Tab-separated table of C-alpha atoms and ligand atoms in Angstrom:
chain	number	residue	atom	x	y	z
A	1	UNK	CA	118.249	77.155	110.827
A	2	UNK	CA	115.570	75.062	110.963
A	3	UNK	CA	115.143	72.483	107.911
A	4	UNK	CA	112.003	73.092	105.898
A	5	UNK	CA	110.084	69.917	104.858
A	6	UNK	CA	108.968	69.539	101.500
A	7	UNK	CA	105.452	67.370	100.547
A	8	UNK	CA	105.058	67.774	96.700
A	9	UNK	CA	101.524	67.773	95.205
A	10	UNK	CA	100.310	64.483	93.480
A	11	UNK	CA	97.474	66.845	91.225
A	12	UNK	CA	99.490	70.146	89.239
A	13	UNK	CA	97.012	72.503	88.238
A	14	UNK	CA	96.296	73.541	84.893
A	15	UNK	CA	98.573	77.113	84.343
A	16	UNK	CA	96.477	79.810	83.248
A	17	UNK	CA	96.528	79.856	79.336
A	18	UNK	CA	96.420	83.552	78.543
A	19	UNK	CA	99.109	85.192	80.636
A	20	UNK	CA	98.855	88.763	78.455
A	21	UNK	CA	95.796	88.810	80.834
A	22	UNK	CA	96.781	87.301	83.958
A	23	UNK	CA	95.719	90.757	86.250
A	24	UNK	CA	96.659	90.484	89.619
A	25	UNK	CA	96.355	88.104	92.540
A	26	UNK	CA	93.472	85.599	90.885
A	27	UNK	CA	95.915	82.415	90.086
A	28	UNK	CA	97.657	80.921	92.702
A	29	UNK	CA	100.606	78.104	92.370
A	30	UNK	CA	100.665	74.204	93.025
A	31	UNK	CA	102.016	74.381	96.576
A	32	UNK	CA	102.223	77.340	100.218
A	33	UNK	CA	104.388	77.570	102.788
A	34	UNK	CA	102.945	76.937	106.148
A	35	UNK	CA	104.585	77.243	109.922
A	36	UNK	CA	102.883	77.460	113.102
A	37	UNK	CA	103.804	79.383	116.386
A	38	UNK	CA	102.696	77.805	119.507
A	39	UNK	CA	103.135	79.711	123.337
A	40	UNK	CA	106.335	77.656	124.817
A	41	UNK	CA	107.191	75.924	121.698
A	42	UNK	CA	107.689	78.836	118.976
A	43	UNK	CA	107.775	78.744	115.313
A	44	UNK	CA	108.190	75.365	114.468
A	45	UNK	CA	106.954	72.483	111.991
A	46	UNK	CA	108.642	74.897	108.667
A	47	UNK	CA	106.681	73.244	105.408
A	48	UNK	CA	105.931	73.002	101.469
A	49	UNK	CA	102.995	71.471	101.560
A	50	UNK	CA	100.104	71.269	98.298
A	51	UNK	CA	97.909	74.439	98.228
A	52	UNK	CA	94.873	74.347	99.553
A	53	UNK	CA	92.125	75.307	102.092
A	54	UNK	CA	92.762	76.246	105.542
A	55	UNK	CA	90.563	74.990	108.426
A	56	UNK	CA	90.469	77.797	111.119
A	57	UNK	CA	87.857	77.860	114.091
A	58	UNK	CA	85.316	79.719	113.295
A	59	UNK	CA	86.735	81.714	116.657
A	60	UNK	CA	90.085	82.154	115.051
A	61	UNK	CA	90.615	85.573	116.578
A	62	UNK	CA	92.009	86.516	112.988
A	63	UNK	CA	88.373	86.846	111.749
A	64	UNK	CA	87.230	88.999	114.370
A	65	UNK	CA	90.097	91.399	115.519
A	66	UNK	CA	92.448	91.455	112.368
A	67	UNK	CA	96.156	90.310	114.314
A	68	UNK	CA	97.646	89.594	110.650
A	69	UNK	CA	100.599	91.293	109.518
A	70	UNK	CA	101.786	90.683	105.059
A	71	UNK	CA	104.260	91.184	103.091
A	72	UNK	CA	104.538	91.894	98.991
A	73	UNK	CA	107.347	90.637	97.029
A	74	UNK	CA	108.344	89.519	93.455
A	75	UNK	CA	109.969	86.571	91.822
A	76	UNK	CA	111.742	87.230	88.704
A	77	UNK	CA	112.928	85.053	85.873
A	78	UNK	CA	116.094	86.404	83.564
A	79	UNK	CA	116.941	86.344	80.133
A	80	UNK	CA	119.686	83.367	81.286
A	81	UNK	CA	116.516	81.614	82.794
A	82	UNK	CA	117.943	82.329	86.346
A	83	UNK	CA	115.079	82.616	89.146
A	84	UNK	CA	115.732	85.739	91.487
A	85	UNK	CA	114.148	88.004	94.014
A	86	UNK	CA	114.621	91.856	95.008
A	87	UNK	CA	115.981	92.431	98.015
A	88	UNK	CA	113.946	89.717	99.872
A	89	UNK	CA	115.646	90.608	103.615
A	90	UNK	CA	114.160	94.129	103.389
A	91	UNK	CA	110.669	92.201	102.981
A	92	UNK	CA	111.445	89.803	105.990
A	93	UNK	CA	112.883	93.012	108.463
A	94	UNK	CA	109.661	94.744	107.720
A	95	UNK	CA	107.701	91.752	108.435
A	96	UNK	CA	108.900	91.904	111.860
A	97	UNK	CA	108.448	95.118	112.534
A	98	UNK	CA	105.021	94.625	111.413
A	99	UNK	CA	105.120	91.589	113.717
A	100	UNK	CA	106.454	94.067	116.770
A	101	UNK	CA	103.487	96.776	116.032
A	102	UNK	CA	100.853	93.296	116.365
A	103	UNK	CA	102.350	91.385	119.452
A	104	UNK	CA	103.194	88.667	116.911
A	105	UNK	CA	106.357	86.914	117.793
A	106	UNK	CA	109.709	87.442	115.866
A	107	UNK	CA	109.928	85.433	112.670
A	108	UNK	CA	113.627	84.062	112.177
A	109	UNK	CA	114.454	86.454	109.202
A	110	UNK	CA	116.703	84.309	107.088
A	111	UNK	CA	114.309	81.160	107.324
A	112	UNK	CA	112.017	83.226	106.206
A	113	UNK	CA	113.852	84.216	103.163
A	114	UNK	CA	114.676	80.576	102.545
A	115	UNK	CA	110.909	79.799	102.900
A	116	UNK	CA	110.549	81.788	99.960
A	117	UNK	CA	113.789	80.501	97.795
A	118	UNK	CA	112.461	77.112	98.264
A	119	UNK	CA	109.275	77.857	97.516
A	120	UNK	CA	109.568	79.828	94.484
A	121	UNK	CA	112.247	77.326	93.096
A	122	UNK	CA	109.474	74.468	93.648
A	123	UNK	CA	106.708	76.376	91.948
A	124	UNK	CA	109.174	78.540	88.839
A	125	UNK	CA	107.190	76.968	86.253
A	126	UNK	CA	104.442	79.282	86.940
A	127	UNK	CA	107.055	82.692	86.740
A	128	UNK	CA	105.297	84.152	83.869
A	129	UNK	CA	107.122	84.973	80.741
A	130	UNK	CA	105.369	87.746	79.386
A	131	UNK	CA	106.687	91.696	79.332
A	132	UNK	CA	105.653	93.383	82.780
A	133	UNK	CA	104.656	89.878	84.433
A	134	UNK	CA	106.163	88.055	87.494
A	135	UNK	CA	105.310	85.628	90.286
A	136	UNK	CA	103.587	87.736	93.382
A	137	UNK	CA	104.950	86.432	96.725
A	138	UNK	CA	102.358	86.914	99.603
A	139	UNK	CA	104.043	86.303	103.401
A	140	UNK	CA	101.487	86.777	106.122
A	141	UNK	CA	100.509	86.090	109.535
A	142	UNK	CA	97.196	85.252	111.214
A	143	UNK	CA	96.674	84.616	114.738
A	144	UNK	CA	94.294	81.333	115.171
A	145	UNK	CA	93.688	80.836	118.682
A	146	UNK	CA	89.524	80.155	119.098
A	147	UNK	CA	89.152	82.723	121.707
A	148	UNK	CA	86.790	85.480	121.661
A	149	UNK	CA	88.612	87.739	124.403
A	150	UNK	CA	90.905	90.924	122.953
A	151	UNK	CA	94.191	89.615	123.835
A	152	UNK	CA	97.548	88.826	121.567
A	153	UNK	CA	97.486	85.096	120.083
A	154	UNK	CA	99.334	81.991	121.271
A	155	UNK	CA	98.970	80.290	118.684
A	156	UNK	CA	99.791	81.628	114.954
A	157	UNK	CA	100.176	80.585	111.592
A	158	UNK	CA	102.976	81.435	108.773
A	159	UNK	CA	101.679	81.359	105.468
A	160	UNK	CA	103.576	82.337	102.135
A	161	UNK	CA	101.350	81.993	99.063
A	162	UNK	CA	102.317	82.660	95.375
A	163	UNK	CA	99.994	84.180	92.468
A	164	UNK	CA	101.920	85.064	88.697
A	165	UNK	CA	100.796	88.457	88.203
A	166	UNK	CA	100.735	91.078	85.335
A	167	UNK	CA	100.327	95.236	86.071
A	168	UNK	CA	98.662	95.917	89.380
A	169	UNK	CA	96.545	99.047	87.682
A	170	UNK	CA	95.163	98.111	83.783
A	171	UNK	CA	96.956	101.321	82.652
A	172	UNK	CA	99.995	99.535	83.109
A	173	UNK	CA	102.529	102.651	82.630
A	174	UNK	CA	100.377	105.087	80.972
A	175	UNK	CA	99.400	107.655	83.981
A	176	UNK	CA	96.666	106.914	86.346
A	177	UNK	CA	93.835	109.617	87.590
A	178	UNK	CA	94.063	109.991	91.352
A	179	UNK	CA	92.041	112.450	93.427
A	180	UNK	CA	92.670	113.730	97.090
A	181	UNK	CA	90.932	112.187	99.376
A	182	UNK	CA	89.338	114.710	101.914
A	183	UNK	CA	86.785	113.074	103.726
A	184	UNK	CA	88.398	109.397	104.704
A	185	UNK	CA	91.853	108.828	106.365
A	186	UNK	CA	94.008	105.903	106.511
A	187	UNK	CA	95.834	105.776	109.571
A	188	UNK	CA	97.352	108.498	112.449
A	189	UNK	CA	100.133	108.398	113.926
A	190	UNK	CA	100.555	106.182	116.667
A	191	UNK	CA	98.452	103.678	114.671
A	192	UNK	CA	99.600	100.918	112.289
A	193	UNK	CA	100.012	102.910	108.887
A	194	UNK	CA	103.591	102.417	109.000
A	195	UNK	CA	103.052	98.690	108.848
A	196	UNK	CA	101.396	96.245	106.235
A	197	UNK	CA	98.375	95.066	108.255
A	198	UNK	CA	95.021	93.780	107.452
A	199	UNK	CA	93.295	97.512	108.885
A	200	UNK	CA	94.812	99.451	107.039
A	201	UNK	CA	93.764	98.315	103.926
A	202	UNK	CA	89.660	97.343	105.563
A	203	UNK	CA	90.131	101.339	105.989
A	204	UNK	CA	90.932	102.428	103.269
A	205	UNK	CA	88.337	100.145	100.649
A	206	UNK	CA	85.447	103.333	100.930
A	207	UNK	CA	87.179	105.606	99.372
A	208	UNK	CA	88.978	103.545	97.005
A	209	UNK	CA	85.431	102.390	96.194
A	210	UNK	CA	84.204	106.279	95.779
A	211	UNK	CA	87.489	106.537	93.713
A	212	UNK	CA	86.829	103.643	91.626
A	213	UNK	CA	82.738	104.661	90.869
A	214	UNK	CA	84.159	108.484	90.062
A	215	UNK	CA	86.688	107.094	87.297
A	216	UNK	CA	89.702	107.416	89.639
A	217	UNK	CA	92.311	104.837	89.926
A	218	UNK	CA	93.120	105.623	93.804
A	219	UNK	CA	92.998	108.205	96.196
A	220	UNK	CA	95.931	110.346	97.456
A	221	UNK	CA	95.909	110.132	101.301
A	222	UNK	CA	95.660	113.403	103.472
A	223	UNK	CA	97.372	113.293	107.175
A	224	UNK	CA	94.841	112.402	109.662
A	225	UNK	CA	95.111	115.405	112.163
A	226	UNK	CA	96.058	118.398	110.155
A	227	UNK	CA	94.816	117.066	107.067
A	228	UNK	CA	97.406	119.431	105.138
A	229	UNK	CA	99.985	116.909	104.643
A	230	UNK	CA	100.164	114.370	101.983
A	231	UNK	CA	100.695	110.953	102.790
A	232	UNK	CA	100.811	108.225	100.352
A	233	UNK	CA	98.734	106.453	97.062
A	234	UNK	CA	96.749	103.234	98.305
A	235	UNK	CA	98.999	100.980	97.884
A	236	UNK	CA	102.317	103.482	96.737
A	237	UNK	CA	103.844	105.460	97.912
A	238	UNK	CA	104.486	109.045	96.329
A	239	UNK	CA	107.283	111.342	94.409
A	240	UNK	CA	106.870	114.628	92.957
A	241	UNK	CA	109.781	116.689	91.500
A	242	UNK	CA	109.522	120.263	92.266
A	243	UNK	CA	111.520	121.847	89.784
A	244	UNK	CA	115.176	119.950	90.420
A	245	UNK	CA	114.355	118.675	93.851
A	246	UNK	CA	112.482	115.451	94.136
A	247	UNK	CA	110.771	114.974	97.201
A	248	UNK	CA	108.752	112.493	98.567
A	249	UNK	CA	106.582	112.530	102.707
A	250	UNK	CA	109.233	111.619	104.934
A	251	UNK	CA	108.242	108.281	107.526
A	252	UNK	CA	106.611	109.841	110.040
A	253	UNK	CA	104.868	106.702	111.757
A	254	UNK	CA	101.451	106.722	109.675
A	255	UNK	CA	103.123	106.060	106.139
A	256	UNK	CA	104.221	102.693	104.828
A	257	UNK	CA	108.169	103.184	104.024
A	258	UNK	CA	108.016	100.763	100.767
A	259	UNK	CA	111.183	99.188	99.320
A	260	UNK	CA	110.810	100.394	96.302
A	261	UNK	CA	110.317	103.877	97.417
A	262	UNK	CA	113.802	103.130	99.542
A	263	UNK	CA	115.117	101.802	96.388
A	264	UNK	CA	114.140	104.680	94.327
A	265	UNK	CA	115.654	107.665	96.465
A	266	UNK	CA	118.746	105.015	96.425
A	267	UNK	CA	118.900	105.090	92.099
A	268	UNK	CA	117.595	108.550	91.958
A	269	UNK	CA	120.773	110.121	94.829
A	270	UNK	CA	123.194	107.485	92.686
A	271	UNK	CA	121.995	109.787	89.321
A	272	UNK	CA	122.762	112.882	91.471
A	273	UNK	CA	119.376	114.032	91.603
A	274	UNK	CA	118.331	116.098	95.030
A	275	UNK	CA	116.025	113.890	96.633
A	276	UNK	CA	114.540	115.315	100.317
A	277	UNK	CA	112.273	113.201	102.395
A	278	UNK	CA	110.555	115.719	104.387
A	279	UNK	CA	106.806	117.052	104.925
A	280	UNK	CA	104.915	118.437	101.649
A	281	UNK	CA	101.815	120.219	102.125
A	282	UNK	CA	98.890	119.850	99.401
A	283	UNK	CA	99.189	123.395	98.908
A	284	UNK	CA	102.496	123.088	98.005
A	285	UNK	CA	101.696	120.558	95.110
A	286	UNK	CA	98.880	122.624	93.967
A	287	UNK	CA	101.083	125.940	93.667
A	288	UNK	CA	103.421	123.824	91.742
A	289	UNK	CA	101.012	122.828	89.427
A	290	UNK	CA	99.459	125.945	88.997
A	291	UNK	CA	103.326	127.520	88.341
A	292	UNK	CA	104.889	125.464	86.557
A	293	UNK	CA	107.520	124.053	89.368
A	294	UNK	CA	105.355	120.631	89.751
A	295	UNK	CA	107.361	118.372	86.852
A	296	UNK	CA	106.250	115.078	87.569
A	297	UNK	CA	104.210	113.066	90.294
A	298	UNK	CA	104.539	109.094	90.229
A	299	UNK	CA	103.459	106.157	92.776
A	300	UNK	CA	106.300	103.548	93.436
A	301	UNK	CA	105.745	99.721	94.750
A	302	UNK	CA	106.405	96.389	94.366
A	303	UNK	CA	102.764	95.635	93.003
A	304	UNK	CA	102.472	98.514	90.424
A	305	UNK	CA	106.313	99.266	90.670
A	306	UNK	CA	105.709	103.074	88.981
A	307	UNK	CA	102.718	104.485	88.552
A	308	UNK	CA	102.870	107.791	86.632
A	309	UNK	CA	100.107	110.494	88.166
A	310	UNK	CA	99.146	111.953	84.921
A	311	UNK	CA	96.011	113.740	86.632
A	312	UNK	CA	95.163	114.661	90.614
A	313	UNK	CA	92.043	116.101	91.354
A	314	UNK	CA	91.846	118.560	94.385
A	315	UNK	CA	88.170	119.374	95.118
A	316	UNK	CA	87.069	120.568	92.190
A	317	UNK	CA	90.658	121.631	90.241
A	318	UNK	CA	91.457	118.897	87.607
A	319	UNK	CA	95.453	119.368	87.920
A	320	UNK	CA	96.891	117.749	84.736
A	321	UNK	CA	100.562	116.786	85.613
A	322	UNK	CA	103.199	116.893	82.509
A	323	UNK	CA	100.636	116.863	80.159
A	324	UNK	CA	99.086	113.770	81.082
A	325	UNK	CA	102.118	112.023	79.918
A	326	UNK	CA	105.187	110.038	81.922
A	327	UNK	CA	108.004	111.980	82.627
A	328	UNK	CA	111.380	111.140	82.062
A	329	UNK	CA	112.325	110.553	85.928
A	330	UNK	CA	109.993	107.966	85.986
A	331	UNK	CA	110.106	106.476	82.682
A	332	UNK	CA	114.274	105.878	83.855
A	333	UNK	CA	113.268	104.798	87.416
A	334	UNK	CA	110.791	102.279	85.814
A	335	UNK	CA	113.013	101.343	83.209
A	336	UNK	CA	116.358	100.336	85.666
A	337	UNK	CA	114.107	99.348	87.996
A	338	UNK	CA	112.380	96.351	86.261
A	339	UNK	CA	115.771	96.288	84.078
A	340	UNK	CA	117.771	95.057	87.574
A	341	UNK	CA	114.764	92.922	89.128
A	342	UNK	CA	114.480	90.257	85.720
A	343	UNK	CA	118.203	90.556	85.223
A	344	UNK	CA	118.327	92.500	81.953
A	345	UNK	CA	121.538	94.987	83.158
A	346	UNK	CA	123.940	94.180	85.408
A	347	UNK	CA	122.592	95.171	89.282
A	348	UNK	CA	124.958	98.053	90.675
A	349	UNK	CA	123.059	97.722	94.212
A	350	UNK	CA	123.632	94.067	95.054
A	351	UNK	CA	120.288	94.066	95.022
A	352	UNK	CA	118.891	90.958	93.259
A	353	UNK	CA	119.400	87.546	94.820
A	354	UNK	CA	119.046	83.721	93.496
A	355	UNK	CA	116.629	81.703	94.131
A	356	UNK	CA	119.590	78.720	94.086
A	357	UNK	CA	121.594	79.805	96.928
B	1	LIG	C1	103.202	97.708	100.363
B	1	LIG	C2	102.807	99.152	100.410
B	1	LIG	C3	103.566	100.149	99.782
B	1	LIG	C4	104.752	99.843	98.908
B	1	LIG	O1	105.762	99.136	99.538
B	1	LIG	P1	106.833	98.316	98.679
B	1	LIG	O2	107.733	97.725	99.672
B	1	LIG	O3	107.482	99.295	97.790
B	1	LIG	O4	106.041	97.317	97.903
B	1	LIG	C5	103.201	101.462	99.964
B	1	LIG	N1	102.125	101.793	100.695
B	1	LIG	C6	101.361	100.865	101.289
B	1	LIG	C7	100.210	101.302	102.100
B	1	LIG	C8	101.674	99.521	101.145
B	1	LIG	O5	100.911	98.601	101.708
């Protein structure tokens, strides 16, 4: 593996004081991660260097055809003061299949991982302590060649940026309004959806925007063709429990297959719960509602983690979902959940890993 080269900033910056209010993704740590791809030459040149600007060409073809692939991740710090991560080789396989979908070339998967160990462990001071808080770990990929033609990049960059965050939505675990989106879509199969690219999300700000003015937290995503077929939450994806099944839209190639949603049908089968990844039609959730077999709807992901639906609004039916309240599966989901990612109970998955190792 290739040894990653570490230039330490001379000027810390000043932490943000009030981390009860940090919000998410508007501080950003003392130092990135930067590697560069080159045709002939590969990844190469693996470094910590002090955060800062980029210079691109104005011509980076980044800024004009959107070849840029992320990733999401968390840093955690325990009670023993230990610095860990959640399943970080899950982040870094998904990451190159994201790469495969762009014509970005394979990223070594375990320097990748390492990038992030040694970057984390150089910038831990700024792992917030606060309940429901943690350091955001942004991986991504933008192509930089100055060339206005449509082709894949030669030349790419490898950037891993960190932010301490608090709850992705300000309703933190109290249940979040979403309506059905009916007019917008977010990707088809055959396109990107089931990757974390740049166009997915340009696609989907209009109707998060409608959502937003309308005094919705998101918008529940409709499949592009049939438009019958639910999808997933901005960025979540979605449960419901149908009396004592729990089911959740199987991957079909336009829907992002989140670790935590992985993770979550892995804690929810260990419980013995029935958990079915398969199709669910609208309908479906709206008969539920209206009978009484729709129990509980929540969004899962490493930004929000779970996000109770407390309310979905289908044209013009306000469906309130277990009163408006959590439910219990995922008040326990959320609560093992963050429980095993900051080290609080012991991890039955092997699922946490050290920074230190
Ligand atoms: C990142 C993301 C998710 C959640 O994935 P996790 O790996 O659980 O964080 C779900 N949907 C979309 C569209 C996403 O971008």
């Amino acid at each position: 593996m290739q040894k990653i080269r570490i230039e330490r900033t001379a000027h810390p910056k000043q932490k943000p004081a009030d981390i009860e209010h940090l919000g998410f993704g508007r501080y950003f740590t003392d130092h990135m991660f930067l590697m560069d791809y080159e045709e002939g030459k590969g990844w190469h040149d693996p470094r910590i260097v002090p955060y800062g600007p980029l210079s691109l060409d104005p011509a980076a073809m980044c800024l004009h055809y959107g070849q840029e692939v992320f990733e999401g991740m968390k840093a955690y710090r325990t009670p023993e003061g230990k610095v860990v991560l959640f399943r970080p080789d899950k982040n870094m396989a998904r990451l190159n299949l994201s790469n495969e979908r762009l014509c970005i070339p394979q990223v070594d998967e375990e320097l990748a991982v390492q990038a992030v160990k040694e970057l984390v462990q150089l910038d831990q001071d700024w792992i917030p302590d606060a309940k429901d808080t943690a350091l955001y770990i942004r991986p991504f990929i933008i192509s930089v060649d100055p060339h206005l033609g449509v082709h894949p990049a030669a030349h790419l960059l490898f950037i891993i940026i960190l932010s301490p965050v608090g709850a992705y939505y300000p309703e933190g675990l109290n249940p979040v309004k979403i309506y059905v989106e009916r007019n917008y879509v977010r990707a088809v199969r055959g396109g990107m959806g089931f990757v974390k690219t740049a166009g997915n999300y340009a696609a989907s700000l209009k109707a998060q925007d409608e959502a937003e003015k309308q005094g919705y937290t998101q918008v529940l995503w409709l499949d592009g063709v049939e438009r019958k077929y639910i999808e997933e939450v901005g960025t979540m994806n979605v449960f419901f429990q149908l009396g004592d099944e729990v089911v959740t839209p199987e991957l079909q190639g336009s829907i992002l297959g989140g670790i935590t949603r992985m993770s979550c049908i892995e804690m929810l089968r260990s419980w013995g719960y029935r958990v079915t990844e398969r199709r669910v039609s609208l309908e479906e959730v709206v008969q539920g509602a209206e009978s009484g077999l729709l129990k509980e709807a929540f969004g899962t992901g490493t930004a929000a983690v779970i996000s109770p639906i407390g309310e979905l609004k289908v044209d013009d039916k306000h469906l309130v979902i277990n009163g408006g309240e959590i439910g219990p599966v995922a008040h326990r989901l959320y609560n093992t959940l963050t429980d095993i990612q900051n080290g609080r109970i012991a991890d039955p998955f092997g699922w946490v890993v050290p920074v230190d190792k």
